[in-house]
């Protein structure tokens, strides 16, 4: 569990005058499920987008298996991205394609597999997320929870080493959120995969995460195990975990 | 701040924005050419886009072409009065249509529709993270989204222009026979034959190739730069249509200058 897969040092990012990440130092261990926590607009999604090269860092470094990620381009960047599966907040399914085409698109475009082989993998991945036989459905016909699950099937189709879940339960009802939580656990069990869960859903963190980090105003104010997170005396951490309003002197109400 | 200074700042910002747009367009065009050898990988998307740009534009082109041809015949006969022999009506209509009216009107009509559709579709994909999703699947958005649309536009607009030319001349022919005294079928066709130059037809089709590139590239560049939500997509769509129409008219002037004052002088 202590084997470091991704190491982030001094990561900074600003959009215009607004500094979003102000020196992030953290590690992701191989095989763990790491929750990346923080309020809305604190830069959680910005942080994980740097891992797959969707955003360029202003300063700092990200290494994965000793290889530098910041500044990667061309073929090297695309090869790096194939190590990741990414479940977007809104699922980001391609609405011009049906479910089967969505799940199989990465395989079709990046491998020399035949249509039959791709169809078999698509069926297998859809079964893993509990959605057998919906290959021919249009994206518009799916509910919010189904979209997330199809997005997850697409993310695991190319058998990545790391899955990034960007706000996987946002906008879902509690039952569907619980189903997504179970899926994250079963992905970890069945695929032995490293998972990064960007969220502010505390029950989800309790259920799925091994460790957690908490972002506040562009900096990490907590890194540790989930048990340590809930035992933390830091006023901001306590306020976030218990859902209370922090007062100006740093104490939670 | 003085009015002069604030006007200067405003104009400066507009110039910078324009240069950014031109830079983005040039960079995207470079990427499209770089990915062109991989067009076969997107053959299905390419065929779909040809169908979208070609077939689905035809009803609009049909109406615009017939009526523009018809009005050309009416206007030409009015301006000829008794001064110009009627035999020249056919050649006037034919040359006006194949050199200018066919390619430019078709490009404006089809270009408005196509650039808006491309900007709206790619813009929506951008703001809903579908473009990012392509990136995370190791699929370059320019290769997957822009490349098939660009080549479909470049190939289909000349094809549509040929159809538009034929329809416009047929419209002019019918109106000339029905409304102009002493006009005969033989006289109209003889006029076309008298002043038929292959390079007129070639020039018109060459223009259509460039206009096809403009309408798809403007749609793509503004779509890929869309930000925010529905409002951002609306802005991108509007900018794409305006840029497409303006660039078509500006490029028409430069192409006409090069073709008719330099190459075919």
Short mmCIF file of C-alpha atoms in Angstrom, two decimals:
data_model
loop_
_atom_site.label_atom_id
_atom_site.label_comp_id
_atom_site.label_asym_id
_atom_site.label_seq_id
_atom_site.Cartn_x
_atom_site.Cartn_y
_atom_site.Cartn_z
CA UNK A 1 0.00 0.00 0.00
CA UNK A 2 2.95 2.36 0.61
CA UNK A 3 4.31 1.85 -2.94
CA UNK A 4 4.09 5.35 -4.47
CA UNK A 5 2.53 5.40 -7.93
CA UNK A 6 2.06 9.15 -8.44
CA UNK A 7 4.03 11.87 -6.74
CA UNK A 8 2.98 15.53 -6.90
CA UNK A 9 5.37 18.27 -5.74
CA UNK A 10 4.83 22.02 -5.64
CA UNK A 11 1.97 21.97 -8.16
CA UNK A 12 0.66 25.45 -8.98
CA UNK A 13 -2.07 26.58 -11.34
CA UNK A 14 -3.75 29.94 -11.88
CA UNK A 15 -6.44 31.03 -14.32
CA UNK A 16 -5.67 34.66 -15.06
CA UNK A 17 -5.36 36.44 -11.73
CA UNK A 18 -7.04 33.63 -9.80
CA UNK A 19 -4.63 31.14 -8.20
CA UNK A 20 -6.43 27.78 -7.91
CA UNK A 21 -3.60 25.47 -6.81
CA UNK A 22 -0.89 27.03 -4.65
CA UNK A 23 1.79 24.43 -4.12
CA UNK A 24 0.29 20.95 -3.80
CA UNK A 25 2.50 18.16 -2.41
CA UNK A 26 0.96 14.70 -2.23
CA UNK A 27 1.47 11.05 -3.15
CA UNK A 28 -0.90 8.44 -4.53
CA UNK A 29 -0.09 4.89 -3.49
CA UNK A 30 -0.49 1.93 -5.81
CA UNK A 31 -3.76 0.08 -5.24
CA UNK A 32 -5.28 2.55 -2.78
CA UNK A 33 -8.52 4.50 -2.99
CA UNK A 34 -7.71 8.12 -2.28
CA UNK A 35 -10.50 10.63 -1.67
CA UNK A 36 -9.74 14.19 -2.80
CA UNK A 37 -11.97 16.42 -0.73
CA UNK A 38 -12.76 20.10 -0.66
CA UNK A 39 -15.57 22.58 -1.00
CA UNK A 40 -16.97 23.67 -4.35
CA UNK A 41 -14.45 25.61 -6.42
CA UNK A 42 -11.41 24.63 -4.36
CA UNK A 43 -9.61 23.10 -7.32
CA UNK A 44 -10.24 19.35 -6.83
CA UNK A 45 -11.11 18.73 -10.49
CA UNK A 46 -8.32 21.08 -11.60
CA UNK A 47 -5.88 18.97 -9.59
CA UNK A 48 -6.88 15.64 -11.15
CA UNK A 49 -7.02 17.10 -14.67
CA UNK A 50 -3.29 17.78 -14.33
CA UNK A 51 -2.68 14.06 -13.78
CA UNK A 52 -3.95 13.21 -17.28
CA UNK A 53 -2.53 16.29 -18.98
CA UNK A 54 -5.89 18.00 -19.57
CA UNK A 55 -4.36 21.09 -17.95
CA UNK A 56 -0.77 22.33 -17.98
CA UNK A 57 0.79 23.18 -14.62
CA UNK A 58 2.26 26.65 -14.10
CA UNK A 59 4.90 25.21 -11.74
CA UNK A 60 5.74 21.97 -9.92
CA UNK A 61 6.09 18.38 -10.99
CA UNK A 62 3.97 15.24 -11.26
CA UNK A 63 5.78 11.93 -11.60
CA UNK A 64 4.21 8.56 -12.28
CA UNK A 65 6.50 5.56 -11.90
CA UNK A 66 9.45 7.99 -11.93
CA UNK A 67 8.39 9.50 -15.29
CA UNK A 68 7.60 13.24 -15.42
CA UNK A 69 4.06 14.00 -16.55
CA UNK A 70 4.19 17.83 -16.66
CA UNK A 71 5.13 18.96 -20.15
CA UNK A 72 4.34 15.63 -21.82
CA UNK A 73 3.05 16.03 -25.36
CA UNK A 74 2.20 14.10 -28.51
CA UNK A 75 2.44 10.31 -28.44
CA UNK A 76 3.95 10.25 -24.93
CA UNK A 77 0.97 12.13 -23.49
CA UNK A 78 -1.52 9.83 -25.21
CA UNK A 79 0.39 6.76 -24.02
CA UNK A 80 0.32 8.20 -20.48
CA UNK A 81 -3.44 8.82 -20.69
CA UNK A 82 -4.05 5.18 -21.58
CA UNK A 83 -2.98 4.33 -18.03
CA UNK A 84 -6.05 6.20 -16.72
CA UNK A 85 -9.80 5.81 -16.82
CA UNK A 86 -11.74 8.99 -16.15
CA UNK A 87 -15.36 9.16 -14.98
CA UNK A 88 -16.53 12.73 -15.51
CA UNK A 89 -18.91 14.59 -13.22
CA UNK A 90 -21.67 14.67 -15.85
CA UNK A 91 -20.49 11.32 -17.32
CA UNK A 92 -19.62 13.19 -20.58
CA UNK A 93 -21.07 10.43 -22.75
CA UNK A 94 -21.01 11.13 -26.48
CA UNK A 95 -24.65 11.76 -27.30
CA UNK A 96 -24.16 11.08 -31.01
CA UNK A 97 -23.22 7.48 -30.19
CA UNK A 98 -25.18 4.67 -28.58
CA UNK A 99 -24.14 3.08 -25.27
CA UNK A 100 -22.11 0.28 -26.87
CA UNK A 101 -20.24 2.70 -29.13
CA UNK A 102 -19.50 4.95 -26.15
CA UNK A 103 -17.99 2.12 -24.13
CA UNK A 104 -16.05 0.68 -27.06
CA UNK A 105 -14.80 3.94 -28.60
CA UNK A 106 -11.39 3.95 -26.88
CA UNK A 107 -10.77 0.35 -27.93
CA UNK A 108 -11.88 1.04 -31.49
CA UNK A 109 -9.64 4.05 -31.88
CA UNK A 110 -6.58 2.82 -30.00
CA UNK A 111 -6.35 -0.93 -30.60
CA UNK A 112 -6.45 -3.30 -33.55
CA UNK A 113 -9.18 -5.45 -31.95
CA UNK A 114 -11.95 -6.72 -34.25
CA UNK A 115 -15.54 -5.52 -33.87
CA UNK A 116 -16.48 -8.88 -32.32
CA UNK A 117 -13.71 -8.63 -29.73
CA UNK A 118 -14.71 -5.05 -28.90
CA UNK A 119 -18.37 -6.03 -28.60
CA UNK A 120 -17.43 -8.82 -26.18
CA UNK A 121 -15.39 -6.43 -24.02
CA UNK A 122 -18.21 -3.85 -24.09
CA UNK A 123 -20.71 -6.49 -22.93
CA UNK A 124 -18.32 -7.61 -20.17
CA UNK A 125 -17.73 -4.06 -18.88
CA UNK A 126 -21.43 -3.21 -18.98
CA UNK A 127 -22.12 -6.38 -17.00
CA UNK A 128 -19.50 -5.28 -14.44
CA UNK A 129 -21.47 -2.09 -13.82
CA UNK A 130 -24.77 -3.97 -13.76
CA UNK A 131 -26.12 -2.81 -17.11
CA UNK A 132 -26.18 -5.92 -19.30
CA UNK A 133 -27.78 -5.70 -22.72
CA UNK A 134 -28.19 -1.95 -23.11
CA UNK A 135 -25.61 -1.54 -25.88
CA UNK A 136 -28.17 -0.26 -28.39
CA UNK A 137 -29.76 2.36 -26.13
CA UNK A 138 -29.25 6.04 -26.94
CA UNK A 139 -27.57 8.20 -24.28
CA UNK A 140 -30.68 10.40 -24.05
CA UNK A 141 -32.69 7.37 -22.87
CA UNK A 142 -30.51 6.83 -19.77
CA UNK A 143 -31.14 8.11 -16.23
CA UNK A 144 -28.44 10.08 -14.36
CA UNK A 145 -27.27 6.99 -12.45
CA UNK A 146 -27.18 4.86 -15.60
CA UNK A 147 -25.10 7.52 -17.36
CA UNK A 148 -22.57 7.43 -14.53
CA UNK A 149 -22.40 3.65 -14.73
CA UNK A 150 -21.97 3.69 -18.53
CA UNK A 151 -19.28 6.35 -18.03
CA UNK A 152 -17.59 3.97 -15.58
CA UNK A 153 -17.83 1.09 -18.06
CA UNK A 154 -16.19 3.35 -20.66
CA UNK A 155 -13.48 4.36 -18.19
CA UNK A 156 -12.53 0.73 -17.43
CA UNK A 157 -12.87 -0.58 -21.01
CA UNK A 158 -9.16 -0.16 -21.76
CA UNK A 159 -8.21 -1.71 -18.41
CA UNK A 160 -6.47 1.31 -16.90
CA UNK A 161 -4.16 1.25 -13.87
CA UNK A 162 -5.86 4.26 -12.27
CA UNK A 163 -9.49 5.39 -12.29
CA UNK A 164 -10.37 8.99 -11.56
CA UNK A 165 -13.93 9.46 -10.32
CA UNK A 166 -14.84 13.16 -10.60
CA UNK A 167 -17.76 13.82 -8.23
CA UNK A 168 -19.30 10.37 -8.91
CA UNK A 169 -22.37 10.88 -6.72
CA UNK A 170 -23.15 14.54 -7.36
CA UNK A 171 -26.73 15.00 -8.47
CA UNK A 172 -27.76 11.43 -7.67
CA UNK A 173 -30.34 10.26 -5.14
CA UNK A 174 -29.03 8.50 -1.96
CA UNK A 175 -29.85 5.01 -3.21
CA UNK A 176 -28.13 5.52 -6.57
CA UNK A 177 -25.21 7.15 -4.75
CA UNK A 178 -24.90 4.02 -2.62
CA UNK A 179 -24.94 1.88 -5.77
CA UNK A 180 -22.09 3.97 -7.21
CA UNK A 181 -20.20 3.56 -3.92
CA UNK A 182 -20.58 -0.21 -4.15
CA UNK A 183 -19.36 -0.10 -7.75
CA UNK A 184 -16.22 1.80 -6.72
CA UNK A 185 -15.54 -0.90 -4.12
CA UNK A 186 -16.21 -3.73 -6.54
CA UNK A 187 -13.94 -2.12 -9.19
CA UNK A 188 -11.16 -2.04 -6.61
CA UNK A 189 -11.78 -5.68 -5.70
CA UNK A 190 -12.22 -7.11 -9.18
CA UNK A 191 -9.66 -5.00 -11.06
CA UNK A 192 -7.09 -4.35 -8.27
CA UNK A 193 -7.04 -0.75 -9.43
CA UNK A 194 -5.82 2.54 -7.95
CA UNK A 195 -8.72 4.96 -7.50
CA UNK A 196 -8.90 8.71 -7.02
CA UNK A 197 -12.32 9.88 -5.88
CA UNK A 198 -12.96 13.62 -6.14
CA UNK A 199 -15.93 14.31 -3.90
CA UNK A 200 -17.50 16.19 -1.05
CA UNK A 201 -19.78 13.28 -0.22
CA UNK A 202 -18.68 12.26 3.30
CA UNK A 203 -20.71 8.99 3.48
CA UNK A 204 -19.04 7.92 0.21
CA UNK A 205 -15.60 8.66 1.67
CA UNK A 206 -16.41 6.53 4.73
CA UNK A 207 -17.56 3.67 2.52
CA UNK A 208 -14.84 3.53 -0.15
CA UNK A 209 -11.67 5.48 0.73
CA UNK A 210 -8.43 4.25 2.31
CA UNK A 211 -6.89 7.71 2.57
CA UNK A 212 -8.03 11.28 2.02
CA UNK A 213 -6.63 14.72 1.26
CA UNK A 214 -8.52 17.97 1.84
CA UNK A 215 -8.04 21.05 -0.34
CA UNK A 216 -8.73 24.52 0.98
CA UNK A 217 -7.90 27.75 -0.84
CA UNK A 218 -5.51 26.01 -3.21
CA UNK A 219 -3.54 24.14 -0.52
CA UNK A 220 -3.79 20.74 1.13
CA UNK A 221 -4.75 21.19 4.76
CA UNK A 222 -5.06 17.47 5.50
CA UNK A 223 -3.50 14.22 4.26
CA UNK A 224 -3.97 10.93 6.03
CA UNK A 225 -6.09 7.86 6.53
CA UNK A 226 -9.86 8.10 6.66
CA UNK A 227 -9.74 7.30 10.39
CA UNK A 228 -7.36 10.24 10.89
CA UNK A 229 -9.65 12.46 8.83
CA UNK A 230 -12.58 11.84 11.12
CA UNK A 231 -10.42 12.21 14.23
CA UNK A 232 -8.79 15.45 13.06
CA UNK A 233 -8.93 18.44 15.39
CA UNK A 234 -8.14 20.93 12.61
CA UNK A 235 -11.13 23.34 12.61
CA UNK A 236 -11.49 23.44 8.81
CA UNK A 237 -11.25 19.65 8.55
CA UNK A 238 -13.78 19.21 11.35
CA UNK A 239 -16.11 21.71 9.74
CA UNK A 240 -15.92 19.89 6.41
CA UNK A 241 -16.39 16.42 7.87
CA UNK A 242 -19.26 17.39 10.16
CA UNK A 243 -20.89 19.79 7.70
CA UNK A 244 -20.79 22.79 10.03
CA UNK A 245 -19.95 26.43 9.32
CA UNK A 246 -16.42 27.44 10.33
CA UNK A 247 -16.29 30.73 12.28
CA UNK A 248 -13.71 33.41 11.60
CA UNK A 249 -11.41 32.49 14.51
CA UNK A 250 -10.98 29.05 13.10
CA UNK A 251 -13.41 27.16 15.37
CA UNK A 252 -16.30 25.18 13.94
CA UNK A 253 -19.76 26.01 15.10
CA UNK B 1 -10.24 58.04 -18.57
CA UNK B 2 -10.69 60.19 -21.68
CA UNK B 3 -13.09 59.01 -24.41
CA UNK B 4 -10.15 58.85 -26.84
CA UNK B 5 -8.15 56.63 -24.48
CA UNK B 6 -11.07 54.31 -23.73
CA UNK B 7 -11.84 54.03 -27.47
CA UNK B 8 -8.18 53.22 -28.09
CA UNK B 9 -8.21 50.51 -25.42
CA UNK B 10 -11.45 49.06 -26.83
CA UNK B 11 -10.05 48.97 -30.37
CA UNK B 12 -6.77 47.48 -29.11
CA UNK B 13 -8.65 44.68 -27.36
CA UNK B 14 -10.70 43.99 -30.49
CA UNK B 15 -7.53 43.75 -32.59
CA UNK B 16 -5.94 41.36 -30.06
CA UNK B 17 -9.11 39.22 -30.05
CA UNK B 18 -9.08 39.15 -33.87
CA UNK B 19 -5.41 38.13 -33.94
CA UNK B 20 -6.14 35.40 -31.39
CA UNK B 21 -8.95 34.07 -33.62
CA UNK B 22 -6.71 34.13 -36.68
CA UNK B 23 -3.92 32.40 -34.74
CA UNK B 24 -6.29 29.72 -33.45
CA UNK B 25 -7.65 29.16 -36.97
CA UNK B 26 -4.13 28.83 -38.43
CA UNK B 27 -3.04 26.45 -35.66
CA UNK B 28 -6.14 24.29 -36.13
CA UNK B 29 -5.67 24.23 -39.91
CA UNK B 30 -2.07 23.06 -39.37
CA UNK B 31 -3.29 20.25 -37.10
CA UNK B 32 -5.91 19.20 -39.67
CA UNK B 33 -3.26 18.90 -42.40
CA UNK B 34 -0.98 17.01 -40.02
CA UNK B 35 -3.75 14.47 -39.24
CA UNK B 36 -4.95 14.18 -42.86
CA UNK B 37 -3.04 10.91 -43.56
CA UNK B 38 -5.20 9.36 -40.80
CA UNK B 39 -8.50 10.27 -42.48
CA UNK B 40 -9.09 6.60 -43.33
CA UNK B 41 -9.38 5.88 -39.58
CA UNK B 42 -12.44 8.14 -39.50
CA UNK B 43 -13.99 6.87 -42.75
CA UNK B 44 -17.41 6.29 -41.20
CA UNK B 45 -17.48 9.77 -39.64
CA UNK B 46 -16.27 11.22 -42.93
CA UNK B 47 -19.15 9.57 -44.84
CA UNK B 48 -21.66 10.73 -42.21
CA UNK B 49 -20.40 14.30 -42.49
CA UNK B 50 -20.55 14.21 -46.30
CA UNK B 51 -24.17 13.12 -45.98
CA UNK B 52 -24.88 15.79 -43.37
CA UNK B 53 -23.26 18.62 -45.33
CA UNK B 54 -24.36 17.43 -48.76
CA UNK B 55 -27.77 15.80 -48.75
CA UNK B 56 -29.26 17.82 -45.95
CA UNK B 57 -28.28 21.14 -47.54
CA UNK B 58 -29.93 20.31 -50.85
CA UNK B 59 -33.52 21.52 -50.19
CA UNK B 60 -32.21 24.97 -49.22
CA UNK B 61 -29.81 25.08 -52.17
CA UNK B 62 -32.62 23.98 -54.50
CA UNK B 63 -34.83 26.97 -53.64
CA UNK B 64 -32.00 29.55 -53.48
CA UNK B 65 -30.45 28.44 -56.79
CA UNK B 66 -33.62 28.34 -58.87
CA UNK B 67 -34.73 31.78 -57.71
CA UNK B 68 -31.29 33.38 -57.98
CA UNK B 69 -31.00 32.06 -61.55
CA UNK B 70 -34.48 33.30 -62.36
CA UNK B 71 -33.84 36.78 -61.00
CA UNK B 72 -30.53 36.94 -62.91
CA UNK B 73 -32.43 36.34 -66.15
CA UNK B 74 -35.04 38.99 -65.30
CA UNK B 75 -32.40 41.57 -64.29
CA UNK B 76 -30.19 40.88 -67.30
CA UNK B 77 -33.05 41.20 -69.78
CA UNK B 78 -34.15 44.45 -68.09
CA UNK B 79 -30.62 45.91 -68.34
CA UNK B 80 -30.16 44.69 -71.93
CA UNK B 81 -33.35 46.46 -73.11
CA UNK B 82 -32.83 47.02 -76.83
CA UNK B 83 -29.11 47.73 -76.53
CA UNK B 84 -27.66 44.26 -76.18
CA UNK B 85 -28.51 41.31 -78.45
CA UNK B 86 -30.67 38.72 -76.69
CA UNK B 87 -28.28 35.98 -77.69
CA UNK B 88 -25.93 37.26 -74.98
CA UNK B 89 -28.51 36.62 -72.25
CA UNK B 90 -27.60 32.94 -72.02
CA UNK B 91 -23.88 33.65 -71.78
CA UNK B 92 -24.38 36.44 -69.24
CA UNK B 93 -26.51 34.23 -67.02
CA UNK B 94 -24.20 31.23 -67.42
CA UNK B 95 -20.98 33.11 -66.64
CA UNK B 96 -22.52 35.06 -63.74
CA UNK B 97 -23.79 31.85 -62.23
CA UNK B 98 -20.74 29.60 -62.60
CA UNK B 99 -18.15 32.25 -61.71
CA UNK B 100 -19.86 34.13 -58.91
CA UNK B 101 -23.49 33.50 -57.98
CA UNK B 102 -23.32 29.70 -57.78
CA UNK B 103 -20.22 29.38 -55.58
CA UNK B 104 -20.80 32.46 -53.39
CA UNK B 105 -24.55 32.13 -52.76
CA UNK B 106 -24.20 28.39 -52.17
CA UNK B 107 -21.30 28.98 -49.78
CA UNK B 108 -23.20 31.66 -47.87
CA UNK B 109 -26.36 29.55 -47.56
CA UNK B 110 -24.69 26.19 -46.89
CA UNK B 111 -21.85 27.82 -44.92
CA UNK B 112 -24.23 29.53 -42.51
CA UNK B 113 -26.01 26.28 -41.87
CA UNK B 114 -22.90 24.10 -41.65
CA UNK B 115 -20.67 26.44 -39.61
CA UNK B 116 -23.51 26.99 -37.12
CA UNK B 117 -24.19 23.26 -36.84
CA UNK B 118 -20.49 22.42 -36.34
CA UNK B 119 -19.93 25.22 -33.80
CA UNK B 120 -23.04 24.24 -31.84
CA UNK B 121 -22.22 20.52 -31.81
CA UNK B 122 -18.51 20.83 -30.96
CA UNK B 123 -19.23 23.74 -28.58
CA UNK B 124 -21.77 21.63 -26.68
CA UNK B 125 -19.27 18.77 -26.53
CA UNK B 126 -16.66 21.20 -25.19
CA UNK B 127 -18.79 22.63 -22.38
CA UNK B 128 -20.14 19.20 -21.35
CA UNK B 129 -16.57 17.79 -21.11
CA UNK B 130 -17.10 15.40 -24.06
CA UNK B 131 -14.01 16.89 -25.72
CA UNK B 132 -12.03 16.24 -22.51
CA UNK B 133 -13.48 12.72 -22.48
CA UNK B 134 -12.08 12.13 -25.97
CA UNK B 135 -8.67 13.30 -24.72
CA UNK B 136 -8.78 10.91 -21.76
CA UNK B 137 -9.59 8.07 -24.18
CA UNK B 138 -6.37 9.02 -26.04
CA UNK B 139 -8.34 10.29 -29.03
CA UNK B 140 -7.20 13.64 -30.43
CA UNK B 141 -10.33 15.85 -30.78
CA UNK B 142 -8.99 17.46 -33.97
CA UNK B 143 -8.51 14.09 -35.64
CA UNK B 144 -11.86 12.75 -34.46
CA UNK B 145 -14.08 15.82 -34.71
CA UNK B 146 -12.52 18.34 -37.11
CA UNK B 147 -10.69 16.24 -39.70
CA UNK B 148 -13.76 14.43 -41.14
CA UNK B 149 -15.83 17.62 -41.15
CA UNK B 150 -13.11 19.62 -42.91
CA UNK B 151 -12.62 17.16 -45.77
CA UNK B 152 -16.36 16.52 -46.08
CA UNK B 153 -16.86 20.30 -46.50
CA UNK B 154 -14.00 20.66 -48.98
CA UNK B 155 -15.35 17.81 -51.12
CA UNK B 156 -19.10 18.38 -50.80
CA UNK B 157 -19.32 22.13 -51.36
CA UNK B 158 -18.03 21.92 -54.96
CA UNK B 159 -20.48 19.04 -55.59
CA UNK B 160 -23.35 21.12 -54.21
CA UNK B 161 -22.13 24.11 -56.22
CA UNK B 162 -22.35 22.09 -59.47
CA UNK B 163 -25.93 21.17 -58.59
CA UNK B 164 -26.68 24.81 -57.66
CA UNK B 165 -25.18 26.04 -60.96
CA UNK B 166 -27.34 23.64 -62.98
CA UNK B 167 -30.50 24.57 -61.05
CA UNK B 168 -29.81 28.30 -61.35
CA UNK B 169 -29.28 28.09 -65.13
CA UNK B 170 -32.43 25.99 -65.45
CA UNK B 171 -34.33 28.61 -63.44
CA UNK B 172 -32.99 31.38 -65.66
CA UNK B 173 -33.79 29.38 -68.79
CA UNK B 174 -37.41 28.76 -67.83
CA UNK B 175 -38.00 32.38 -66.75
CA UNK B 176 -36.33 33.72 -69.90
CA UNK B 177 -38.51 31.55 -72.15
CA UNK B 178 -41.71 32.41 -70.29
CA UNK B 179 -41.24 36.15 -69.77
CA UNK B 180 -38.91 37.61 -72.43
CA UNK B 181 -40.46 38.30 -75.84
CA UNK B 182 -38.57 36.77 -78.78
CA UNK B 183 -36.45 34.55 -76.51
CA UNK B 184 -36.15 30.99 -77.77
CA UNK B 185 -34.55 27.91 -76.40
CA UNK B 186 -32.03 27.89 -79.24
CA UNK B 187 -31.08 31.54 -78.60
CA UNK B 188 -30.49 30.95 -74.86
CA UNK B 189 -28.37 27.83 -75.38
CA UNK B 190 -26.48 29.40 -78.28
CA UNK B 191 -25.51 32.25 -75.92
CA UNK B 192 -24.06 29.76 -73.43
CA UNK B 193 -22.17 27.95 -76.21
CA UNK B 194 -20.74 31.21 -77.60
CA UNK B 195 -18.97 32.18 -74.42
CA UNK B 196 -18.33 28.89 -72.69
CA UNK B 197 -14.89 28.82 -71.12
CA UNK B 198 -13.77 25.84 -69.08
CA UNK B 199 -11.71 28.06 -66.81
CA UNK B 200 -14.89 29.88 -65.69
CA UNK B 201 -16.29 26.59 -64.42
CA UNK B 202 -12.92 25.63 -62.88
CA UNK B 203 -12.64 29.00 -61.11
CA UNK B 204 -16.10 28.65 -59.60
CA UNK B 205 -15.35 25.16 -58.32
CA UNK B 206 -11.95 26.19 -56.96
CA UNK B 207 -13.68 28.94 -55.00
CA UNK B 208 -16.11 26.35 -53.64
CA UNK B 209 -13.18 24.25 -52.37
CA UNK B 210 -11.84 27.22 -50.39
CA UNK B 211 -15.31 28.18 -49.15
CA UNK B 212 -15.88 24.58 -48.01
CA UNK B 213 -12.70 24.83 -45.95
CA UNK B 214 -13.74 28.17 -44.45
CA UNK B 215 -17.24 27.11 -43.38
CA UNK B 216 -16.04 23.98 -41.59
CA UNK B 217 -12.96 25.52 -40.01
CA UNK B 218 -14.81 28.54 -38.59
CA UNK B 219 -17.40 26.22 -37.05
CA UNK B 220 -14.69 24.01 -35.56
CA UNK B 221 -12.43 26.76 -34.22
CA UNK B 222 -15.21 28.63 -32.42
CA UNK B 223 -16.80 25.38 -31.20
CA UNK B 224 -13.53 24.15 -29.68
CA UNK B 225 -13.04 27.51 -27.92
CA UNK B 226 -16.58 27.65 -26.46
CA UNK B 227 -16.64 28.32 -22.72
CA UNK B 228 -19.29 28.32 -20.03
CA UNK B 229 -22.68 26.82 -20.74
CA UNK B 230 -25.50 27.42 -23.19
CA UNK B 231 -24.57 31.09 -23.51
CA UNK B 232 -21.00 30.18 -24.50
CA UNK B 233 -22.28 27.77 -27.15
CA UNK B 234 -24.65 30.46 -28.48
CA UNK B 235 -21.78 32.96 -28.70
CA UNK B 236 -19.57 30.42 -30.46
CA UNK B 237 -22.31 29.64 -32.97
CA UNK B 238 -22.98 33.29 -33.73
CA UNK B 239 -19.27 34.08 -34.14
CA UNK B 240 -18.83 31.07 -36.43
CA UNK B 241 -21.66 32.14 -38.77
CA UNK B 242 -20.49 35.77 -38.91
CA UNK B 243 -16.84 34.78 -39.47
CA UNK B 244 -17.81 32.22 -42.11
CA UNK B 245 -19.88 34.75 -44.12
CA UNK B 246 -17.26 37.51 -43.83
CA UNK B 247 -14.33 35.29 -44.72
CA UNK B 248 -16.20 33.84 -47.72
CA UNK B 249 -16.85 37.34 -49.11
CA UNK B 250 -13.31 38.59 -48.41
CA UNK B 251 -11.69 35.47 -49.84
CA UNK B 252 -13.99 35.70 -52.88
CA UNK B 253 -12.45 39.08 -53.71
CA UNK B 254 -8.87 37.82 -53.38
CA UNK B 255 -9.57 34.65 -55.35
CA UNK B 256 -11.29 36.67 -58.10
CA UNK B 257 -8.27 38.97 -58.27
CA UNK B 258 -5.78 36.10 -58.48
CA UNK B 259 -7.85 34.01 -60.89
CA UNK B 260 -9.07 36.65 -63.33
CA UNK B 261 -6.38 39.31 -63.15
CA UNK B 262 -3.34 37.06 -62.86
CA UNK B 263 -3.95 33.45 -63.91
CA UNK B 264 -6.67 33.69 -66.59
CA UNK B 265 -6.08 37.29 -67.64
#
